[in-house]
Amino acid sequence: MPFYNDERWLGWLDLLATDDYVIIDDGISIELFETILQFFVRMEENDQLVKAGIGRLDKLMVKSEIRGDFIHWLDSEIDTDLNLFFLLMDELKDNLKKFCYLSLSDSEFHIAKYPIGSHYHKHLDQFNERSNRQISVLLYLNKNWKNGDGGELKIYSKNGATLIEPLARRIVLFKSAELEHEVLTTHVARYSLTGWLLRK
Ligand code: OGA
Ligand code: NI
């Protein structure tokens, strides 16, 4: 049983193709959302979040003035609690192949926490050394996010600049090589699951 039928996928992927991004509200079930949140809390309690870097394999530089989040890379073989999420991502990949003729192989995902006062400077999700990221995937996990909490995703598309609120269960997809974006300073701890579908 697929999560979504062809018609839903076509609608979203059509928007992704024309606008370079698409917002999918209530993209995951409440049950899966709670599961991911519990996983996140466990990782945080066990000190599994590390300061994110910029550049190749995140090893080169850690610069808080550019990027202030703490991350934990996921492994679908180990993090089996998140099985349903990985299955949804497989379904997304299959549909991108089917409807958009993308040739995708791997994917990579991490959970990310932006502490109060942190942000991520305007950037593209492709680095000079690594240009295989094709589609960026964001899943937001902020249950009681309200206006004034900050941490909006600001995207710069052909339609101009748009602010996207990091609302719980909201998924955002965009073309990694095309869309410049930034995370505005957050005034509450901000939680997300972020990843990339990689070109073959
Ligand atoms: C990133 C990124 C945006 C967000 O991790 O590259 O731009 O809204 N994240 O978390
Ligand atoms: Ni980014």
Tab-separated table of N, CA, C and O in Angstrom, residues 27-128:
chain	number	residue	atom	x	y	z
A	27	GLY	N	2.324	16.006	5.803
A	27	GLY	CA	2.949	15.025	4.920
A	27	GLY	C	3.157	13.662	5.564
A	27	GLY	O	3.294	12.664	4.870
A	28	ILE	N	3.240	13.632	6.896
A	28	ILE	CA	3.336	12.341	7.599
A	28	ILE	C	2.208	12.248	8.621
A	28	ILE	O	1.655	13.270	9.042
A	29	SER	N	1.905	11.023	9.025
A	29	SER	CA	0.823	10.799	9.989
A	29	SER	C	1.243	11.314	11.366
A	29	SER	O	2.434	11.503	11.644
A	30	ILE	N	0.260	11.509	12.220
A	30	ILE	CA	0.536	11.937	13.599
A	30	ILE	C	1.345	10.865	14.326
A	30	ILE	O	2.272	11.166	15.074
A	31	GLU	N	1.035	9.587	14.051
A	31	GLU	CA	1.770	8.485	14.688
A	31	GLU	C	3.247	8.530	14.306
A	31	GLU	O	4.121	8.426	15.166
A	32	LEU	N	3.517	8.685	13.021
A	32	LEU	CA	4.913	8.718	12.574
A	32	LEU	C	5.616	9.950	13.132
A	32	LEU	O	6.778	9.886	13.550
A	33	PHE	N	4.900	11.055	13.177
A	33	PHE	CA	5.455	12.282	13.757
A	33	PHE	C	5.888	12.044	15.207
A	33	PHE	O	7.008	12.395	15.602
A	34	GLU	N	5.014	11.416	15.991
A	34	GLU	CA	5.337	11.147	17.403
A	34	GLU	C	6.537	10.213	17.518
A	34	GLU	O	7.392	10.383	18.377
A	35	THR	N	6.600	9.227	16.621
A	35	THR	CA	7.725	8.284	16.627
A	35	THR	C	9.043	9.013	16.359
A	35	THR	O	10.051	8.779	17.037
A	36	ILE	N	9.027	9.891	15.359
A	36	ILE	CA	10.255	10.615	15.016
A	36	ILE	C	10.661	11.536	16.163
A	36	ILE	O	11.840	11.640	16.519
A	37	LEU	N	9.659	12.168	16.774
A	37	LEU	CA	9.942	13.076	17.890
A	37	LEU	C	10.565	12.321	19.072
A	37	LEU	O	11.536	12.773	19.685
A	38	GLN	N	10.015	11.137	19.370
A	38	GLN	CA	10.563	10.317	20.457
A	38	GLN	C	12.004	9.913	20.159
A	38	GLN	O	12.865	9.939	21.035
A	39	PHE	N	12.243	9.549	18.909
A	39	PHE	CA	13.596	9.200	18.473
A	39	PHE	C	14.533	10.389	18.699
A	39	PHE	O	15.635	10.249	19.239
A	40	PHE	N	14.054	11.559	18.296
A	40	PHE	CA	14.837	12.789	18.424
A	40	PHE	C	15.203	13.042	19.893
A	40	PHE	O	16.368	13.302	20.241
A	41	VAL	N	14.201	12.941	20.773
A	41	VAL	CA	14.423	13.195	22.198
A	41	VAL	C	15.449	12.222	22.760
A	41	VAL	O	16.351	12.587	23.511
A	42	ARG	N	15.336	10.953	22.330
A	42	ARG	CA	16.273	9.937	22.800
A	42	ARG	C	17.703	10.267	22.354
A	42	ARG	O	18.653	10.183	23.126
A	43	MET	N	17.843	10.669	21.115
A	43	MET	CA	19.169	11.028	20.587
A	43	MET	C	19.749	12.215	21.354
A	43	MET	O	20.939	12.256	21.666
A	44	GLU	N	18.880	13.159	21.640
A	44	GLU	CA	19.340	14.358	22.348
A	44	GLU	C	19.787	13.987	23.768
A	44	GLU	O	20.842	14.413	24.230
A	45	GLU	N	18.966	13.170	24.423
A	45	GLU	CA	19.294	12.758	25.797
A	45	GLU	C	20.597	11.965	25.852
A	45	GLU	O	21.324	12.013	26.833
A	46	ASN	N	20.851	11.212	24.784
A	46	ASN	CA	22.068	10.395	24.749
A	46	ASN	C	23.249	11.122	24.118
A	46	ASN	O	24.233	10.496	23.715
A	47	ASP	N	23.128	12.441	24.003
A	47	ASP	CA	24.225	13.259	23.464
A	47	ASP	C	24.658	12.826	22.070
A	47	ASP	O	25.848	12.810	21.758
A	48	GLN	N	23.700	12.484	21.244
A	48	GLN	CA	24.026	12.015	19.894
A	48	GLN	C	23.990	13.129	18.853
A	48	GLN	O	24.150	12.876	17.665
A	49	LEU	N	23.759	14.367	19.294
A	49	LEU	CA	23.728	15.480	18.339
A	49	LEU	C	25.084	16.187	18.360
A	49	LEU	O	25.611	16.477	19.422
A	50	VAL	N	25.627	16.438	17.184
A	50	VAL	CA	26.921	17.123	17.106
A	50	VAL	C	26.787	18.393	16.268
A	50	VAL	O	25.953	18.479	15.375
A	51	LYS	N	27.646	19.325	16.554
A	51	LYS	CA	27.668	20.592	15.838
A	51	LYS	C	27.870	20.328	14.361
A	51	LYS	O	28.783	19.596	13.970
A	52	ALA	N	27.005	20.906	13.525
A	52	ALA	CA	27.111	20.682	12.086
A	52	ALA	C	28.228	21.534	11.491
A	52	ALA	O	28.498	22.628	11.970
A	53	GLY	N	28.853	21.010	10.460
A	53	GLY	CA	29.907	21.752	9.778
A	53	GLY	C	29.441	22.209	8.412
A	53	GLY	O	28.291	22.010	8.035
A	54	ILE	N	30.345	22.819	7.680
A	54	ILE	CA	30.008	23.219	6.324
A	54	ILE	C	31.055	22.615	5.412
A	54	ILE	O	32.239	22.613	5.737
A	55	GLY	N	30.608	22.136	4.267
A	55	GLY	CA	31.567	21.611	3.317
A	55	GLY	C	31.613	20.110	3.342
A	55	GLY	O	30.803	19.454	3.965
A	56	ARG	N	32.562	19.586	2.645
A	56	ARG	CA	32.660	18.165	2.378
A	56	ARG	C	32.605	17.316	3.644
A	56	ARG	O	33.405	17.486	4.561
A	57	LEU	N	31.662	16.398	3.637
A	57	LEU	CA	31.509	15.443	4.733
A	57	LEU	C	31.443	16.114	6.100
A	57	LEU	O	31.689	15.496	7.121
A	58	ASP	N	31.112	17.387	6.097
A	58	ASP	CA	30.935	18.133	7.341
A	58	ASP	C	32.186	18.204	8.195
A	58	ASP	O	32.141	18.491	9.374
A	59	LYS	N	33.337	17.913	7.603
A	59	LYS	CA	34.534	17.837	8.432
A	59	LYS	C	35.368	19.107	8.375
A	59	LYS	O	36.161	19.385	9.258
A	60	LEU	N	35.194	19.833	7.293
A	60	LEU	CA	36.146	20.912	7.043
A	60	LEU	C	36.060	22.064	8.033
A	60	LEU	O	37.044	22.470	8.605
A	61	MET	N	34.858	22.560	8.212
A	61	MET	CA	34.744	23.778	9.003
A	61	MET	C	33.505	23.729	9.877
A	61	MET	O	32.468	23.252	9.468
A	62	VAL	N	33.614	24.243	11.049
A	62	VAL	CA	32.456	24.429	11.893
A	62	VAL	C	32.386	25.923	12.180
A	62	VAL	O	33.260	26.468	12.848
A	63	LYS	N	31.424	26.566	11.615
A	63	LYS	CA	31.330	28.016	11.762
A	63	LYS	C	29.930	28.394	12.213
A	63	LYS	O	29.000	28.414	11.416
A	64	SER	N	29.809	28.705	13.485
A	64	SER	CA	28.487	28.980	14.032
A	64	SER	C	27.854	30.223	13.430
A	64	SER	O	26.643	30.348	13.387
A	65	GLU	N	28.697	31.141	12.953
A	65	GLU	CA	28.114	32.370	12.395
A	65	GLU	C	27.429	32.089	11.063
A	65	GLU	O	26.607	32.852	10.605
A	66	ILE	N	27.789	30.949	10.432
A	66	ILE	CA	27.132	30.560	9.181
A	66	ILE	C	26.007	29.575	9.458
A	66	ILE	O	24.916	29.690	8.925
A	67	ARG	N	26.292	28.631	10.331
A	67	ARG	CA	25.365	27.525	10.546
A	67	ARG	C	25.384	27.114	12.010
A	67	ARG	O	26.429	26.731	12.525
A	68	GLY	N	24.229	27.179	12.675
A	68	GLY	CA	24.226	26.986	14.121
A	68	GLY	C	23.560	25.716	14.618
A	68	GLY	O	23.328	25.562	15.812
A	69	ASP	N	23.271	24.791	13.707
A	69	ASP	CA	22.492	23.619	14.138
A	69	ASP	C	23.366	22.463	14.625
A	69	ASP	O	24.566	22.404	14.387
A	70	PHE	N	22.721	21.540	15.328
A	70	PHE	CA	23.342	20.308	15.816
A	70	PHE	C	22.628	19.150	15.138
A	70	PHE	O	21.393	19.119	15.080
A	71	ILE	N	23.403	18.195	14.629
A	71	ILE	CA	22.792	17.155	13.807
A	71	ILE	C	23.199	15.750	14.232
A	71	ILE	O	24.178	15.555	14.948
A	72	HIS	N	22.423	14.793	13.747
A	72	HIS	CA	22.776	13.384	13.894
A	72	HIS	C	22.389	12.687	12.591
A	72	HIS	O	21.218	12.691	12.198
A	73	TRP	N	23.382	12.111	11.907
A	73	TRP	CA	23.109	11.420	10.644
A	73	TRP	C	22.355	10.119	10.914
A	73	TRP	O	22.685	9.393	11.859
A	74	LEU	N	21.393	9.824	10.071
A	74	LEU	CA	20.573	8.626	10.249
A	74	LEU	C	21.131	7.462	9.428
A	74	LEU	O	21.781	7.665	8.403
A	75	ASP	N	20.840	6.269	9.893
A	75	ASP	CA	21.218	5.061	9.182
A	75	ASP	C	19.989	4.152	9.163
A	75	ASP	O	19.557	3.674	10.223
A	76	SER	N	19.440	3.925	7.982
A	76	SER	CA	18.166	3.189	7.895
A	76	SER	C	18.302	1.758	8.424
A	76	SER	O	17.323	1.144	8.834
A	77	GLU	N	19.531	1.241	8.427
A	77	GLU	CA	19.737	-0.127	8.930
A	77	GLU	C	19.709	-0.172	10.454
A	77	GLU	O	19.322	-1.173	11.042
A	78	ILE	N	20.149	0.929	11.045
A	78	ILE	CA	20.250	0.978	12.506
A	78	ILE	C	19.011	1.627	13.110
A	78	ILE	O	18.448	1.128	14.082
A	79	ASP	N	18.584	2.726	12.505
A	79	ASP	CA	17.479	3.509	13.071
A	79	ASP	C	16.141	2.972	12.563
A	79	ASP	O	15.369	3.682	11.913
A	80	THR	N	15.890	1.709	12.900
A	80	THR	CA	14.714	1.027	12.340
A	80	THR	C	13.397	1.571	12.890
A	80	THR	O	12.344	1.328	12.298
A	81	ASP	N	13.445	2.317	13.984
A	81	ASP	CA	12.237	3.004	14.475
A	81	ASP	C	11.653	3.893	13.388
A	81	ASP	O	10.451	4.165	13.376
A	82	LEU	N	12.538	4.379	12.528
A	82	LEU	CA	12.118	5.366	11.520
A	82	LEU	C	11.772	4.705	10.186
A	82	LEU	O	11.670	5.391	9.161
A	83	ASN	N	11.578	3.392	10.230
A	83	ASN	CA	11.255	2.622	9.036
A	83	ASN	C	10.237	3.248	8.105
A	83	ASN	O	10.439	3.331	6.895
A	84	LEU	N	9.121	3.693	8.684
A	84	LEU	CA	8.041	4.256	7.860
A	84	LEU	C	8.505	5.514	7.145
A	84	LEU	O	8.120	5.768	5.996
A	85	PHE	N	9.338	6.298	7.820
A	85	PHE	CA	9.863	7.492	7.162
A	85	PHE	C	10.711	7.091	5.951
A	85	PHE	O	10.556	7.645	4.858
A	86	PHE	N	11.585	6.112	6.137
A	86	PHE	CA	12.441	5.688	5.022
A	86	PHE	C	11.615	5.101	3.881
A	86	PHE	O	11.939	5.287	2.707
A	87	LEU	N	10.532	4.413	4.237
A	87	LEU	CA	9.646	3.867	3.187
A	87	LEU	C	8.986	4.993	2.392
A	87	LEU	O	8.855	4.923	1.170
A	88	LEU	N	8.580	6.046	3.105
A	88	LEU	CA	7.984	7.196	2.419
A	88	LEU	C	8.997	7.837	1.469
A	88	LEU	O	8.664	8.222	0.340
A	89	MET	N	10.251	7.914	1.910
A	89	MET	CA	11.291	8.490	1.062
A	89	MET	C	11.558	7.605	-0.161
A	89	MET	O	11.822	8.107	-1.252
A	90	ASP	N	11.460	6.283	0.022
A	90	ASP	CA	11.589	5.382	-1.131
A	90	ASP	C	10.462	5.636	-2.129
A	90	ASP	O	10.676	5.642	-3.343
A	91	GLU	N	9.276	5.850	-1.584
A	91	GLU	CA	8.125	6.121	-2.463
A	91	GLU	C	8.324	7.443	-3.210
A	91	GLU	O	8.030	7.553	-4.406
A	92	LEU	N	8.839	8.444	-2.504
A	92	LEU	CA	9.144	9.725	-3.154
A	92	LEU	C	10.142	9.522	-4.287
A	92	LEU	O	9.952	10.007	-5.408
A	93	LYS	N	11.204	8.761	-3.996
A	93	LYS	CA	12.228	8.496	-5.008
A	93	LYS	C	11.642	7.790	-6.226
A	93	LYS	O	11.911	8.166	-7.372
A	94	ASP	N	10.817	6.764	-5.975
A	94	ASP	CA	10.203	6.018	-7.082
A	94	ASP	C	9.370	6.940	-7.960
A	94	ASP	O	9.374	6.828	-9.187
A	95	ASN	N	8.641	7.846	-7.319
A	95	ASN	CA	7.782	8.743	-8.090
A	95	ASN	C	8.583	9.787	-8.854
A	95	ASN	O	8.195	10.183	-9.957
A	96	LEU	N	9.698	10.230	-8.280
A	96	LEU	CA	10.573	11.171	-8.994
A	96	LEU	C	11.178	10.501	-10.224
A	96	LEU	O	11.362	11.115	-11.263
A	97	LYS	N	11.487	9.219	-10.085
A	97	LYS	CA	12.026	8.472	-11.227
A	97	LYS	C	10.955	8.325	-12.295
A	97	LYS	O	11.188	8.522	-13.483
A	98	LYS	N	9.747	7.960	-11.829
A	98	LYS	CA	8.655	7.639	-12.755
A	98	LYS	C	8.151	8.887	-13.484
A	98	LYS	O	7.984	8.878	-14.697
A	99	PHE	N	7.923	9.964	-12.735
A	99	PHE	CA	7.267	11.132	-13.322
A	99	PHE	C	8.254	12.208	-13.779
A	99	PHE	O	7.925	13.018	-14.645
A	100	CYS	N	9.424	12.259	-13.182
A	100	CYS	CA	10.370	13.333	-13.512
A	100	CYS	C	11.626	12.805	-14.178
A	100	CYS	O	12.535	13.566	-14.484
A	101	TYR	N	11.689	11.504	-14.376
A	101	TYR	CA	12.824	10.868	-15.038
A	101	TYR	C	14.153	11.199	-14.380
A	101	TYR	O	15.172	11.302	-15.047
A	102	LEU	N	14.130	11.401	-13.091
A	102	LEU	CA	15.393	11.638	-12.387
A	102	LEU	C	16.097	10.310	-12.190
A	102	LEU	O	15.461	9.282	-11.999
A	103	SER	N	17.415	10.356	-12.270
A	103	SER	CA	18.128	9.123	-11.961
A	103	SER	C	18.781	9.290	-10.593
A	103	SER	O	19.777	9.987	-10.408
A	104	LEU	N	18.136	8.675	-9.614
A	104	LEU	CA	18.547	8.827	-8.225
A	104	LEU	C	19.095	7.511	-7.720
A	104	LEU	O	18.651	6.443	-8.118
A	105	SER	N	20.067	7.595	-6.857
A	105	SER	CA	20.557	6.357	-6.243
A	105	SER	C	20.323	6.440	-4.749
A	105	SER	O	19.278	6.080	-4.243
A	106	ASP	N	21.309	6.958	-4.067
A	106	ASP	CA	21.290	6.991	-2.608
A	106	ASP	C	20.528	8.169	-2.048
A	106	ASP	O	20.090	9.058	-2.778
A	107	SER	N	20.436	8.177	-0.738
A	107	SER	CA	19.928	9.351	-0.037
A	107	SER	C	20.678	9.453	1.281
A	107	SER	O	21.323	8.498	1.728
A	108	GLU	N	20.604	10.619	1.881
A	108	GLU	CA	21.236	10.827	3.193
A	108	GLU	C	20.335	11.738	4.001
A	108	GLU	O	19.753	12.690	3.475
A	109	PHE	N	20.182	11.407	5.280
A	109	PHE	CA	19.268	12.164	6.139
A	109	PHE	C	19.905	12.419	7.495
A	109	PHE	O	20.645	11.575	8.006
A	110	HIS	N	19.614	13.575	8.060
A	110	HIS	CA	19.979	13.805	9.461
A	110	HIS	C	18.843	14.518	10.188
A	110	HIS	O	18.022	15.195	9.565
A	111	ILE	N	18.806	14.333	11.496
A	111	ILE	CA	17.926	15.167	12.299
A	111	ILE	C	18.735	16.399	12.673
A	111	ILE	O	19.967	16.347	12.751
A	112	ALA	N	18.052	17.515	12.884
A	112	ALA	CA	18.758	18.764	13.183
A	112	ALA	C	18.017	19.557	14.243
A	112	ALA	O	16.797	19.696	14.186
A	113	LYS	N	18.802	20.045	15.200
A	113	LYS	CA	18.240	20.943	16.203
A	113	LYS	C	18.939	22.298	16.104
A	113	LYS	O	20.172	22.370	16.138
A	114	TYR	N	18.141	23.337	15.927
A	114	TYR	CA	18.680	24.702	15.965
A	114	TYR	C	18.370	25.271	17.343
A	114	TYR	O	17.206	25.501	17.664
A	115	PRO	N	19.407	25.475	18.167
A	115	PRO	CA	19.147	26.055	19.489
A	115	PRO	C	18.667	27.507	19.364
A	115	PRO	O	18.853	28.137	18.311
A	116	ILE	N	18.098	28.005	20.430
A	116	ILE	CA	17.637	29.395	20.465
A	116	ILE	C	18.765	30.322	20.005
A	116	ILE	O	19.901	30.176	20.434
A	117	GLY	N	18.441	31.230	19.106
A	117	GLY	CA	19.419	32.216	18.653
A	117	GLY	C	20.241	31.775	17.453
A	117	GLY	O	21.058	32.540	16.948
A	118	SER	N	20.032	30.545	16.961
A	118	SER	CA	20.854	30.077	15.836
A	118	SER	C	20.127	30.256	14.508
A	118	SER	O	18.920	30.457	14.457
A	119	HIS	N	20.889	30.146	13.444
A	119	HIS	CA	20.358	30.326	12.092
A	119	HIS	C	21.266	29.575	11.117
A	119	HIS	O	22.289	29.018	11.522
A	120	TYR	N	20.885	29.591	9.853
A	120	TYR	CA	21.748	29.049	8.791
A	120	TYR	C	21.715	30.070	7.665
A	120	TYR	O	20.682	30.317	7.076
A	121	HIS	N	22.880	30.634	7.420
A	121	HIS	CA	23.060	31.672	6.416
A	121	HIS	C	22.592	31.208	5.030
A	121	HIS	O	22.599	30.016	4.748
A	122	LYS	N	22.243	32.159	4.179
A	122	LYS	CA	21.792	31.846	2.808
A	122	LYS	C	22.813	30.961	2.073
A	122	LYS	O	24.004	31.267	2.053
A	123	HIS	N	22.317	29.894	1.461
A	123	HIS	CA	23.216	28.950	0.787
A	123	HIS	C	22.473	28.093	-0.235
A	123	HIS	O	21.248	28.125	-0.312
A	124	LEU	N	23.243	27.325	-0.994
A	124	LEU	CA	22.714	26.264	-1.856
A	124	LEU	C	23.141	24.947	-1.220
A	124	LEU	O	24.205	24.875	-0.615
A	125	ASP	N	22.347	23.891	-1.401
A	125	ASP	CA	22.697	22.612	-0.793
A	125	ASP	C	23.680	21.812	-1.635
A	125	ASP	O	23.681	20.584	-1.590
A	126	GLN	N	24.495	22.495	-2.395
A	126	GLN	CA	25.539	21.797	-3.140
A	126	GLN	C	26.838	22.500	-2.858
A	126	GLN	O	26.897	23.716	-2.842
A	127	PHE	N	27.861	21.721	-2.621
A	127	PHE	CA	29.168	22.299	-2.380
A	127	PHE	C	30.014	22.073	-3.613
A	127	PHE	O	29.724	21.212	-4.420
A	128	ASN	N	31.088	22.823	-3.712
A	128	ASN	CA	31.976	22.676	-4.859
A	128	ASN	C	32.472	21.248	-4.998
A	128	ASN	O	32.505	20.684	-6.074
